[in-house]
Amino acid sequence: MSQALSQLQQQLRTDFPVYGEVCLKIKPKNGGLVPFKLNKAQRHIHEVAERQLRERGYVRIITVKGRQQGLSTYIEGRLMWKVSHRFGVRAYILTHEQEATSNLFEMAERYYQNLPSAVKPVAGAANAKELYFSGLDSGYKVGTAGNRGAGRSQTLQYFHGSEVAFWPHAQEHAAGALQAVPKGSMAQGTEVWLESTANGVGNFFHKQWQLAVSGQSDFEAVFIPWFWEPGYSMSVPDGFHMDDEERAYAEAHDLLPCQMVWRRAKIAELDGDIELFKQEYPATADEAFRAETDAAFVPGPLVAKARKAVDVEPFGPRILGVDVARFGDDRTAICMRQGRVIPWVKAYSNLDLMDVTGRVVQAIKEYHPQRVFVDATGLGSGVVDRLKELGYGRMVVGVQAAGKPINQERYLNKRAEMWGEMREWLKDDPCQIPDDDALAGDLCSLSYKFDSKGRYQLEKKEDAKRRGVLSPDLGDCVALTFAAPVSLNESASFEPGHTDRSRGMFAPESFEPSFG
């Protein structure tokens, strides 16, 4: 055997992009069969999977994406690669409906039938839903989520949940098929993939996405925007002009006119329903999940633009915001803002009050803020008290979210005002926030309404949780940095009437901050 052939065989065993291009055939939209070359979305998800394997030895990925971006094509090809090269392993694919089951198994059969003989294992008994490689004692099976027992009573090394947001009996399947994949020390080499377009909020898929984004599960959240798909573009006709909404959208996501022409045409196909377009072809994860809810208080394009901003100069006072976890799945969140820049936001789970206090003290010593605003509702008051005992009382301000706002004609309470000031800050370009899905999701998670006096009333955390949205702890800690004006030369005291040089705001003499 030549050295070149030996090297190629080694690559086929260890390098999936090479294996895909040499061994797998896919059916493009214009018909025929072509070698499987990874597109941008597929390369990205592949890099995440391979990094997970290097770092922890197994793969756990949950993905939100738009329509027809090749994720299932990638995952099915990857699983074919796995089961055709390993002894005694099983791959199981669970879809949301029978038609999808048939389509994915047809794809798997196409992969197998077109494999070169050098890498094609002998197939034993096969049926409409299963391929079994008798020489390897390995198998590849597809099932439909409508069958309540699908995936139970077997041990799986590889699992692909397709269009999970549309599964009937999703929780039951999670307790069945997902539990069939080994955990702990036995998880090495296993892979679990959950992918879907969004289907509203509060369902199993949305909850799993939130847990992954917030770092509270073993899954890593990966979002694939629609504009990564090269086919989603059209020729730009003469006289094409974007309206205000289109210009803002294109600027927020760095889109070309040919992509915006495609977007306009697709929205027209959807009877002009922009919200449906967001769900089917999202530009951000929060946009996808917001499609079936009330309008977000903080618009997604504002957040997207701030995430993409770079090299914005920090100036003005340094302000810490601290949102203290109160119960359940809430997290303590701490951030810093300096003028037009929020350089970092951090979240912590399962900290007691002394641990929270220690984290705040550490941030104070490292960043020397002019002011520290702490949510003093509930357990937060204990953190405020302890910080004062430690000598930080003139710097620390306890904030009551239900307290009176400075602008009582515009906002119902202090929390609505803080979020409102944060929204105005995002509108006042340029500003820069961390490029972080968890933060973006929190900022865009809450809806709003007006009370009888025409004042902004922000959605309560309890109401958001009832529709399946986790507590927006990261958003709340950022909003806390807007609790009151802060002067750059005021590091040791807080007096009403000071000007915030970073925004030109003025605190009226009637404002009485809550010091906890």
Short mmCIF file of C-alpha atoms in Angstrom, two decimals:
data_model
loop_
_atom_site.label_atom_id
_atom_site.label_comp_id
_atom_site.label_asym_id
_atom_site.label_seq_id
_atom_site.Cartn_x
_atom_site.Cartn_y
_atom_site.Cartn_z
CA MET A 1 0.00 0.00 0.00
CA SER A 2 1.41 3.43 -0.94
CA GLN A 3 2.13 5.97 1.76
CA ALA A 4 -0.35 8.43 0.19
CA LEU A 5 -3.16 5.85 0.29
CA SER A 6 -2.32 4.96 3.87
CA GLN A 7 -2.45 8.62 4.86
CA LEU A 8 -5.80 9.05 3.10
CA GLN A 9 -7.28 6.05 4.92
CA GLN A 10 -6.10 7.51 8.21
CA GLN A 11 -7.71 10.83 7.35
CA LEU A 12 -10.97 9.13 6.47
CA ARG A 13 -11.05 7.56 9.94
CA THR A 14 -10.18 10.73 11.85
CA ASP A 15 -11.19 13.77 9.77
CA PHE A 16 -14.90 14.07 9.03
CA PRO A 17 -14.69 16.94 6.49
CA VAL A 18 -12.29 14.83 4.42
CA TYR A 19 -14.49 11.74 4.86
CA GLY A 20 -17.56 13.72 3.83
CA GLU A 21 -16.02 15.06 0.64
CA VAL A 22 -14.48 11.73 -0.41
CA CYS A 23 -17.13 9.25 0.74
CA LEU A 24 -20.55 10.89 1.13
CA LYS A 25 -22.96 12.01 -1.56
CA ILE A 26 -25.76 14.51 -1.05
CA LYS A 27 -28.65 15.58 -3.25
CA PRO A 28 -28.55 19.35 -3.92
CA LYS A 29 -31.71 21.36 -4.55
CA ASN A 30 -31.10 21.33 -8.30
CA GLY A 31 -30.94 17.51 -8.35
CA GLY A 32 -28.22 14.94 -8.97
CA LEU A 33 -25.58 13.79 -6.49
CA VAL A 34 -22.52 15.75 -5.41
CA PRO A 35 -19.75 15.25 -2.82
CA PHE A 36 -20.59 16.51 0.67
CA LYS A 37 -18.55 19.67 1.28
CA LEU A 38 -19.26 21.46 4.54
CA ASN A 39 -20.84 24.91 4.31
CA LYS A 40 -20.27 27.71 6.86
CA ALA A 41 -22.91 26.53 9.32
CA GLN A 42 -21.71 22.93 9.10
CA ARG A 43 -18.07 23.93 9.58
CA HIS A 44 -19.02 25.94 12.65
CA ILE A 45 -20.99 23.16 14.30
CA HIS A 46 -18.22 20.68 13.42
CA GLU A 47 -15.62 22.85 15.15
CA VAL A 48 -17.77 23.05 18.28
CA ALA A 49 -18.23 19.27 18.36
CA GLU A 50 -14.54 18.52 17.86
CA ARG A 51 -13.58 21.02 20.57
CA GLN A 52 -15.98 19.33 22.98
CA LEU A 53 -14.45 15.94 22.19
CA ARG A 54 -10.95 17.27 22.86
CA GLU A 55 -11.90 19.05 26.07
CA ARG A 56 -14.31 16.61 27.73
CA GLY A 57 -14.50 13.51 25.56
CA TYR A 58 -18.16 13.67 24.51
CA VAL A 59 -20.55 15.95 22.61
CA ARG A 60 -23.67 17.70 23.91
CA ILE A 61 -24.98 20.38 21.55
CA ILE A 62 -28.32 22.15 21.24
CA THR A 63 -28.85 24.29 18.14
CA VAL A 64 -31.40 26.89 17.05
CA LYS A 65 -31.32 27.58 13.34
CA GLY A 66 -33.33 28.68 10.32
CA ARG A 67 -34.92 26.49 7.70
CA GLN A 68 -32.80 24.28 5.43
CA GLN A 69 -29.32 25.21 6.58
CA GLY A 70 -27.86 21.70 6.41
CA LEU A 71 -27.65 20.78 10.09
CA SER A 72 -29.44 17.46 9.68
CA THR A 73 -27.30 16.73 6.61
CA TYR A 74 -24.19 17.27 8.71
CA ILE A 75 -25.37 15.29 11.74
CA GLU A 76 -26.61 12.30 9.72
CA GLY A 77 -23.34 12.21 7.80
CA ARG A 78 -21.34 12.43 11.01
CA LEU A 79 -23.30 9.60 12.62
CA MET A 80 -22.88 7.43 9.51
CA TRP A 81 -19.12 8.07 9.80
CA LYS A 82 -19.21 7.04 13.46
CA VAL A 83 -21.23 3.83 13.23
CA SER A 84 -19.45 2.60 10.08
CA HIS A 85 -16.03 2.84 11.75
CA ARG A 86 -16.74 1.56 15.26
CA PHE A 87 -17.71 -1.74 16.85
CA GLY A 88 -20.82 -2.21 18.94
CA VAL A 89 -22.32 1.28 18.74
CA ARG A 90 -25.85 2.51 18.05
CA ALA A 91 -27.11 5.78 16.57
CA TYR A 92 -30.73 6.83 16.97
CA ILE A 93 -32.44 9.73 15.20
CA LEU A 94 -35.79 10.96 16.52
CA THR A 95 -37.85 13.27 14.30
CA HIS A 96 -41.05 15.21 14.87
CA GLU A 97 -43.18 13.58 12.16
CA GLN A 98 -43.30 10.52 9.89
CA GLU A 99 -42.39 12.44 6.72
CA ALA A 100 -39.23 13.74 8.36
CA THR A 101 -38.41 10.22 9.56
CA SER A 102 -38.64 8.93 6.00
CA ASN A 103 -36.57 11.80 4.62
CA LEU A 104 -33.73 11.36 7.10
CA PHE A 105 -33.60 7.61 6.66
CA GLU A 106 -33.55 8.11 2.89
CA MET A 107 -30.56 10.40 3.41
CA ALA A 108 -28.83 7.74 5.54
CA GLU A 109 -29.46 5.07 2.90
CA ARG A 110 -28.09 7.36 0.21
CA TYR A 111 -24.95 7.88 2.27
CA TYR A 112 -24.54 4.13 2.73
CA GLN A 113 -25.30 3.05 -0.84
CA ASN A 114 -22.75 5.51 -2.27
CA LEU A 115 -19.92 4.74 0.15
CA PRO A 116 -16.69 3.59 -1.56
CA SER A 117 -16.18 -0.14 -1.08
CA ALA A 118 -13.05 0.45 1.02
CA VAL A 119 -15.10 2.12 3.78
CA LYS A 120 -18.49 0.44 3.25
CA PRO A 121 -19.37 -2.03 6.00
CA VAL A 122 -21.48 -5.11 5.27
CA ALA A 123 -25.15 -4.45 5.99
CA GLY A 124 -27.16 -7.19 7.67
CA ALA A 125 -30.91 -7.12 8.15
CA ALA A 126 -32.39 -3.76 7.15
CA ASN A 127 -35.87 -2.29 7.06
CA ALA A 128 -37.54 1.03 6.39
CA LYS A 129 -36.11 2.57 9.58
CA GLU A 130 -32.88 0.76 10.38
CA LEU A 131 -29.45 -0.10 8.98
CA TYR A 132 -27.49 -2.81 10.77
CA PHE A 133 -23.82 -3.47 10.06
CA SER A 134 -23.40 -7.10 11.08
CA GLY A 135 -19.62 -7.18 10.86
CA LEU A 136 -19.36 -4.29 13.31
CA ASP A 137 -22.43 -5.07 15.40
CA SER A 138 -23.33 -1.40 14.93
CA GLY A 139 -26.62 0.14 13.88
CA TYR A 140 -28.37 3.28 12.69
CA LYS A 141 -32.07 3.75 13.37
CA VAL A 142 -34.68 6.48 12.82
CA GLY A 143 -37.92 6.92 14.77
CA THR A 144 -40.83 9.34 15.11
CA ALA A 145 -41.57 11.30 18.27
CA GLY A 146 -45.28 10.65 17.90
CA ASN A 147 -44.61 7.10 19.12
CA ARG A 148 -44.48 7.41 22.90
CA GLY A 149 -42.01 4.56 23.40
CA ALA A 150 -39.55 5.69 20.74
CA GLY A 151 -35.95 5.26 21.80
CA ARG A 152 -36.62 3.39 25.03
CA SER A 153 -35.14 0.07 26.17
CA GLN A 154 -31.81 0.43 24.41
CA THR A 155 -28.34 1.82 25.03
CA LEU A 156 -27.30 4.52 22.59
CA GLN A 157 -23.92 6.08 21.89
CA TYR A 158 -25.24 8.69 19.44
CA PHE A 159 -28.56 10.51 19.54
CA HIS A 160 -29.94 13.15 17.20
CA GLY A 161 -33.16 14.94 18.13
CA SER A 162 -34.49 16.65 14.99
CA GLU A 163 -36.95 19.59 15.15
CA VAL A 164 -37.26 19.05 18.90
CA ALA A 165 -39.46 22.12 19.37
CA PHE A 166 -42.18 20.28 17.43
CA TRP A 167 -42.01 16.95 19.28
CA PRO A 168 -45.28 15.78 20.80
CA HIS A 169 -44.71 14.31 24.28
CA ALA A 170 -41.25 15.95 24.33
CA GLN A 171 -40.75 15.58 28.08
CA GLU A 172 -41.55 11.88 27.89
CA HIS A 173 -39.06 11.36 25.08
CA ALA A 174 -36.44 13.23 27.10
CA ALA A 175 -36.99 10.75 29.91
CA GLY A 176 -36.66 7.89 27.45
CA ALA A 177 -34.33 8.30 24.50
CA LEU A 178 -32.07 10.89 26.10
CA GLN A 179 -31.69 8.74 29.18
CA ALA A 180 -30.53 5.85 26.98
CA VAL A 181 -27.22 7.66 26.37
CA PRO A 182 -24.62 6.83 29.05
CA LYS A 183 -23.59 9.56 31.48
CA GLY A 184 -20.73 10.20 33.85
CA SER A 185 -17.61 8.14 33.27
CA MET A 186 -19.47 6.07 30.64
CA ALA A 187 -20.23 9.15 28.51
CA GLN A 188 -16.83 9.16 26.79
CA GLY A 189 -17.24 9.15 23.01
CA THR A 190 -21.03 9.63 23.12
CA GLU A 191 -22.83 12.40 21.27
CA VAL A 192 -26.24 14.02 21.78
CA TRP A 193 -27.51 16.57 19.27
CA LEU A 194 -30.73 18.55 19.75
CA GLU A 195 -31.64 20.90 16.89
CA SER A 196 -34.73 22.76 15.78
CA THR A 197 -36.24 25.88 14.42
CA ALA A 198 -38.02 27.75 17.19
CA ASN A 199 -41.67 27.10 17.99
CA GLY A 200 -42.57 29.70 20.56
CA VAL A 201 -41.51 29.77 24.21
CA GLY A 202 -42.18 27.59 27.23
CA ASN A 203 -41.86 24.23 25.47
CA PHE A 204 -39.23 21.59 26.20
CA PHE A 205 -36.83 22.80 23.50
CA HIS A 206 -37.00 26.42 24.60
CA LYS A 207 -36.38 25.49 28.22
CA GLN A 208 -33.40 23.33 27.27
CA TRP A 209 -32.03 26.19 25.17
CA GLN A 210 -32.33 28.62 28.09
CA LEU A 211 -30.58 26.22 30.45
CA ALA A 212 -27.74 25.71 27.96
CA VAL A 213 -27.31 29.43 27.30
CA SER A 214 -27.21 30.17 31.02
CA GLY A 215 -24.65 27.41 31.67
CA GLN A 216 -27.06 25.36 33.76
CA SER A 217 -26.94 22.17 31.68
CA ASP A 218 -24.40 19.89 30.04
CA PHE A 219 -25.37 21.16 26.58
CA GLU A 220 -23.63 23.92 24.69
CA ALA A 221 -25.94 26.33 22.89
CA VAL A 222 -25.08 27.03 19.24
CA PHE A 223 -27.08 29.48 17.13
CA ILE A 224 -26.99 29.45 13.31
CA PRO A 225 -28.33 32.68 11.68
CA TRP A 226 -30.17 32.44 8.39
CA PHE A 227 -27.71 34.63 6.51
CA TRP A 228 -24.92 32.05 6.85
CA GLU A 229 -26.66 30.09 4.12
CA PRO A 230 -25.14 31.24 0.79
CA GLY A 231 -28.30 30.28 -1.10
CA TYR A 232 -30.30 32.90 0.78
CA SER A 233 -29.54 35.76 -1.61
CA MET A 234 -30.96 37.12 -4.87
CA SER A 235 -29.86 39.44 -7.65
CA VAL A 236 -30.38 43.08 -6.75
CA PRO A 237 -32.89 44.64 -9.18
CA ASP A 238 -32.47 48.13 -10.56
CA GLY A 239 -33.93 50.76 -8.30
CA PHE A 240 -33.86 48.60 -5.16
CA HIS A 241 -34.00 50.73 -2.02
CA MET A 242 -34.29 49.62 1.58
CA ASP A 243 -36.82 51.21 3.94
CA ASP A 244 -35.88 52.34 7.46
CA GLU A 245 -36.58 48.94 9.03
CA GLU A 246 -34.55 47.13 6.38
CA ARG A 247 -31.61 49.54 6.68
CA ALA A 248 -31.49 49.10 10.46
CA TYR A 249 -31.71 45.32 10.10
CA ALA A 250 -28.99 45.18 7.43
CA GLU A 251 -26.70 47.40 9.49
CA ALA A 252 -27.23 45.37 12.67
CA HIS A 253 -26.24 42.12 10.94
CA ASP A 254 -23.80 43.36 8.27
CA LEU A 255 -25.99 42.09 5.42
CA LEU A 256 -25.48 42.71 1.72
CA PRO A 257 -28.19 44.11 -0.58
CA CYS A 258 -28.52 40.69 -2.28
CA GLN A 259 -29.40 39.15 1.10
CA MET A 260 -31.91 41.88 1.85
CA VAL A 261 -33.56 41.33 -1.53
CA TRP A 262 -33.97 37.64 -0.61
CA ARG A 263 -35.34 38.59 2.83
CA ARG A 264 -37.92 40.94 1.33
CA ALA A 265 -39.03 38.27 -1.14
CA LYS A 266 -39.29 35.62 1.58
CA ILE A 267 -41.37 37.92 3.81
CA ALA A 268 -43.67 38.53 0.84
CA GLU A 269 -44.04 34.74 0.46
CA LEU A 270 -45.11 34.66 4.12
CA ASP A 271 -47.90 37.19 3.41
CA GLY A 272 -45.82 40.02 4.84
CA ASP A 273 -45.53 38.41 8.29
CA ILE A 274 -42.17 39.68 9.59
CA GLU A 275 -42.63 37.91 12.93
CA LEU A 276 -43.09 34.58 11.16
CA PHE A 277 -39.95 35.27 9.14
CA LYS A 278 -38.04 35.82 12.40
CA GLN A 279 -39.16 32.44 13.70
CA GLU A 280 -38.44 30.57 10.46
CA TYR A 281 -35.29 32.51 9.54
CA PRO A 282 -33.91 34.10 12.72
CA ALA A 283 -30.94 36.43 12.79
CA THR A 284 -30.51 35.93 16.55
CA ALA A 285 -31.75 33.33 19.01
CA ASP A 286 -33.79 35.82 21.01
CA GLU A 287 -35.45 36.96 17.76
CA ALA A 288 -36.48 33.37 17.02
CA PHE A 289 -38.04 32.82 20.42
CA ARG A 290 -39.71 36.23 20.56
CA ALA A 291 -41.73 35.63 17.39
CA GLU A 292 -44.89 34.35 19.10
CA THR A 293 -44.83 36.65 22.14
CA ASP A 294 -45.54 40.30 22.76
CA ALA A 295 -43.01 42.82 21.46
CA ALA A 296 -39.82 42.90 23.50
CA PHE A 297 -39.28 45.99 25.63
CA VAL A 298 -35.67 46.07 24.42
CA PRO A 299 -35.69 45.49 20.61
CA GLY A 300 -33.40 42.80 19.28
CA PRO A 301 -31.72 44.99 16.61
CA LEU A 302 -30.46 47.36 19.32
CA VAL A 303 -28.87 44.47 21.19
CA ALA A 304 -27.45 42.94 18.01
CA LYS A 305 -25.80 46.23 17.05
CA ALA A 306 -24.26 46.70 20.51
CA ARG A 307 -22.93 43.12 20.44
CA LYS A 308 -21.13 43.77 17.18
CA ALA A 309 -19.63 47.11 18.25
CA VAL A 310 -15.86 47.17 18.79
CA ASP A 311 -13.33 49.65 20.12
CA VAL A 312 -15.88 51.93 21.78
CA GLU A 313 -13.95 54.12 24.20
CA PRO A 314 -14.91 53.68 27.88
CA PHE A 315 -15.22 56.95 29.78
CA GLY A 316 -16.99 58.33 32.80
CA PRO A 317 -17.71 56.67 36.14
CA ARG A 318 -17.34 52.94 36.67
CA ILE A 319 -20.60 51.45 37.93
CA LEU A 320 -21.27 47.92 39.18
CA GLY A 321 -24.72 46.33 39.00
CA VAL A 322 -25.47 43.36 41.28
CA ASP A 323 -28.63 41.25 40.95
CA VAL A 324 -28.79 38.79 43.84
CA ALA A 325 -30.38 35.37 43.30
CA ARG A 326 -33.48 34.89 45.39
CA PHE A 327 -34.77 31.37 44.73
CA GLY A 328 -35.02 28.40 42.38
CA ASP A 329 -33.08 28.68 39.13
CA ASP A 330 -32.21 32.36 39.56
CA ARG A 331 -28.53 33.29 39.33
CA THR A 332 -26.55 36.06 40.93
CA ALA A 333 -25.29 38.39 38.20
CA ILE A 334 -22.67 41.13 38.37
CA CYS A 335 -21.57 43.53 35.65
CA MET A 336 -19.66 46.76 35.17
CA ARG A 337 -20.53 49.71 32.97
CA GLN A 338 -18.26 52.62 32.14
CA GLY A 339 -19.95 55.20 29.96
CA ARG A 340 -20.80 53.63 26.62
CA VAL A 341 -19.17 50.26 27.35
CA ILE A 342 -20.16 47.20 29.36
CA PRO A 343 -16.90 45.20 29.28
CA TRP A 344 -18.12 42.16 31.21
CA VAL A 345 -21.11 40.43 32.76
CA LYS A 346 -20.77 37.40 35.03
CA ALA A 347 -23.35 34.96 36.43
CA TYR A 348 -23.03 32.64 39.42
CA SER A 349 -25.23 29.78 40.58
CA ASN A 350 -25.77 28.42 44.09
CA LEU A 351 -23.92 31.16 46.01
CA ASP A 352 -24.88 32.02 49.58
CA LEU A 353 -25.00 35.66 50.66
CA MET A 354 -21.45 35.68 52.00
CA ASP A 355 -20.16 34.22 48.72
CA VAL A 356 -22.04 36.93 46.81
CA THR A 357 -20.59 39.59 49.08
CA GLY A 358 -17.12 38.21 48.47
CA ARG A 359 -17.58 38.37 44.70
CA VAL A 360 -18.71 42.00 44.94
CA VAL A 361 -15.77 42.93 47.17
CA GLN A 362 -13.40 41.28 44.71
CA ALA A 363 -14.90 43.35 41.86
CA ILE A 364 -14.67 46.55 43.92
CA LYS A 365 -10.98 45.98 44.65
CA GLU A 366 -10.20 45.16 41.03
CA TYR A 367 -12.20 47.89 39.24
CA HIS A 368 -12.55 50.70 41.87
CA PRO A 369 -16.09 51.72 40.90
CA GLN A 370 -17.66 55.04 41.79
CA ARG A 371 -20.94 53.33 42.65
CA VAL A 372 -22.27 49.81 43.31
CA PHE A 373 -26.01 49.35 42.82
CA VAL A 374 -27.39 46.19 44.47
CA ASP A 375 -30.92 44.87 44.07
CA ALA A 376 -32.01 45.09 47.69
CA THR A 377 -35.28 43.23 47.19
CA GLY A 378 -35.39 40.06 49.30
CA LEU A 379 -32.00 38.49 49.98
CA GLY A 380 -30.13 41.37 48.35
CA SER A 381 -30.69 43.50 51.44
CA GLY A 382 -28.42 41.14 53.37
CA VAL A 383 -25.63 41.70 50.82
CA VAL A 384 -26.06 45.47 51.16
CA ASP A 385 -25.88 45.24 54.95
CA ARG A 386 -22.74 43.12 54.91
CA LEU A 387 -21.00 45.41 52.39
CA LYS A 388 -21.73 48.34 54.69
CA GLU A 389 -20.28 46.44 57.64
CA LEU A 390 -17.12 45.98 55.59
CA GLY A 391 -16.79 49.72 55.07
CA TYR A 392 -18.29 50.12 51.59
CA GLY A 393 -21.46 51.88 52.75
CA ARG A 394 -20.78 55.21 51.02
CA MET A 395 -20.22 53.43 47.71
CA VAL A 396 -23.01 50.83 47.86
CA VAL A 397 -26.61 51.72 47.08
CA GLY A 398 -29.47 49.30 47.70
CA VAL A 399 -32.17 49.56 45.04
CA GLN A 400 -35.81 48.58 45.53
CA ALA A 401 -37.18 47.46 42.17
CA ALA A 402 -40.74 48.29 43.22
CA GLY A 403 -39.73 51.73 44.53
CA LYS A 404 -40.50 55.13 43.05
CA PRO A 405 -38.77 56.07 39.80
CA ILE A 406 -37.10 59.41 39.23
CA ASN A 407 -39.42 60.04 36.29
CA GLN A 408 -42.78 59.17 37.80
CA GLU A 409 -44.71 60.39 34.76
CA ARG A 410 -42.96 57.95 32.38
CA TYR A 411 -42.40 54.79 34.46
CA LEU A 412 -44.53 52.83 36.89
CA ASN A 413 -41.68 51.82 39.19
CA LYS A 414 -37.92 51.81 39.58
CA ARG A 415 -37.37 48.56 37.68
CA ALA A 416 -39.25 49.83 34.62
CA GLU A 417 -37.21 53.03 34.75
CA MET A 418 -33.86 51.21 34.97
CA TRP A 419 -34.74 49.04 31.98
CA GLY A 420 -36.06 52.11 30.16
CA GLU A 421 -32.83 54.05 30.75
CA MET A 422 -30.88 51.01 29.57
CA ARG A 423 -32.98 50.89 26.40
CA GLU A 424 -32.33 54.59 25.74
CA TRP A 425 -28.62 53.95 26.28
CA LEU A 426 -28.70 51.21 23.64
CA LYS A 427 -30.46 53.54 21.22
CA ASP A 428 -27.78 56.20 21.68
CA ASP A 429 -25.18 54.76 19.30
CA PRO A 430 -22.38 53.82 19.74
CA CYS A 431 -22.42 51.51 22.73
CA GLN A 432 -20.77 48.16 23.29
CA ILE A 433 -21.83 45.07 25.25
CA PRO A 434 -20.33 41.57 25.46
CA ASP A 435 -21.05 39.39 22.43
CA ASP A 436 -22.90 36.84 24.55
CA ASP A 437 -26.06 34.86 23.76
CA ALA A 438 -27.12 34.62 27.40
CA LEU A 439 -26.96 38.38 27.89
CA ALA A 440 -28.73 39.09 24.59
CA GLY A 441 -31.46 36.60 25.45
CA ASP A 442 -32.03 38.23 28.83
CA LEU A 443 -32.13 41.76 27.42
CA CYS A 444 -34.78 40.81 24.85
CA SER A 445 -36.82 38.48 27.06
CA LEU A 446 -39.32 40.82 28.71
CA SER A 447 -42.46 42.36 27.27
CA TYR A 448 -44.22 45.47 28.53
CA LYS A 449 -47.47 47.39 28.61
CA PHE A 450 -48.78 50.78 29.67
CA ASP A 451 -50.77 51.40 32.84
CA SER A 452 -53.88 53.61 33.01
CA LYS A 453 -51.67 56.71 33.29
CA GLY A 454 -49.68 55.82 30.18
CA ARG A 455 -46.55 54.80 32.10
CA TYR A 456 -44.26 51.93 31.08
CA GLN A 457 -44.92 48.77 33.08
CA LEU A 458 -42.34 46.02 32.63
CA GLU A 459 -43.39 42.38 32.62
CA LYS A 460 -42.98 40.78 36.05
CA LYS A 461 -40.47 37.96 36.46
CA GLU A 462 -43.25 35.70 37.69
CA ASP A 463 -45.33 36.34 34.58
CA ALA A 464 -42.35 35.72 32.32
CA LYS A 465 -41.65 32.42 34.07
CA ARG A 466 -45.24 31.31 33.57
CA ARG A 467 -44.73 31.56 29.81
CA GLY A 468 -41.44 29.65 30.06
CA VAL A 469 -38.85 32.45 30.24
CA LEU A 470 -36.13 32.12 32.85
CA SER A 471 -35.36 35.02 35.16
CA PRO A 472 -33.40 37.66 33.16
CA ASP A 473 -30.69 38.00 35.80
CA LEU A 474 -28.01 39.27 33.42
CA GLY A 475 -30.39 41.87 32.02
CA ASP A 476 -31.37 42.98 35.50
CA CYS A 477 -27.77 43.49 36.63
CA VAL A 478 -27.06 45.63 33.56
CA ALA A 479 -30.23 47.64 34.18
CA LEU A 480 -29.10 48.26 37.76
CA THR A 481 -26.17 50.31 36.48
CA PHE A 482 -28.83 52.85 35.39
CA ALA A 483 -30.48 53.05 38.82
CA ALA A 484 -29.41 56.67 39.38
CA PRO A 485 -27.04 59.25 37.90
CA VAL A 486 -23.44 58.92 39.02
CA SER A 487 -20.77 61.61 38.84
CA LEU A 488 -17.21 60.76 37.87
CA ASN A 489 -15.76 62.59 40.88
CA GLU A 490 -18.19 61.05 43.34
CA SER A 491 -16.52 57.90 44.64
CA ALA A 492 -17.23 58.21 48.34
CA SER A 493 -20.75 59.60 48.62
CA PHE A 494 -24.02 59.93 46.77
CA GLU A 495 -25.86 63.22 46.86
CA PRO A 496 -28.99 64.12 44.86
CA GLY A 497 -28.54 66.67 42.12
CA HIS A 498 -25.28 65.45 40.58
CA THR A 499 -24.76 65.32 36.83
CA ASP A 500 -23.75 62.00 35.23
CA ARG A 501 -21.05 63.17 32.81
CA SER A 502 -21.38 59.98 30.74
CA ARG A 503 -24.98 60.74 29.78
CA GLY A 504 -25.77 64.32 30.78
CA MET A 505 -28.53 63.11 33.11
CA PHE A 506 -29.69 65.05 36.15
CA ALA A 507 -31.12 63.65 39.36
CA PRO A 508 -33.81 65.96 40.77
CA GLU A 509 -33.59 66.97 44.41
CA SER A 510 -36.75 64.96 45.16
CA PHE A 511 -35.02 61.67 44.38
CA GLU A 512 -34.44 59.59 47.49
CA PRO A 513 -32.23 56.55 46.83
CA SER A 514 -32.79 53.44 48.92
CA PHE A 515 -29.57 52.58 50.73
CA GLY A 516 -30.87 49.21 51.99
#
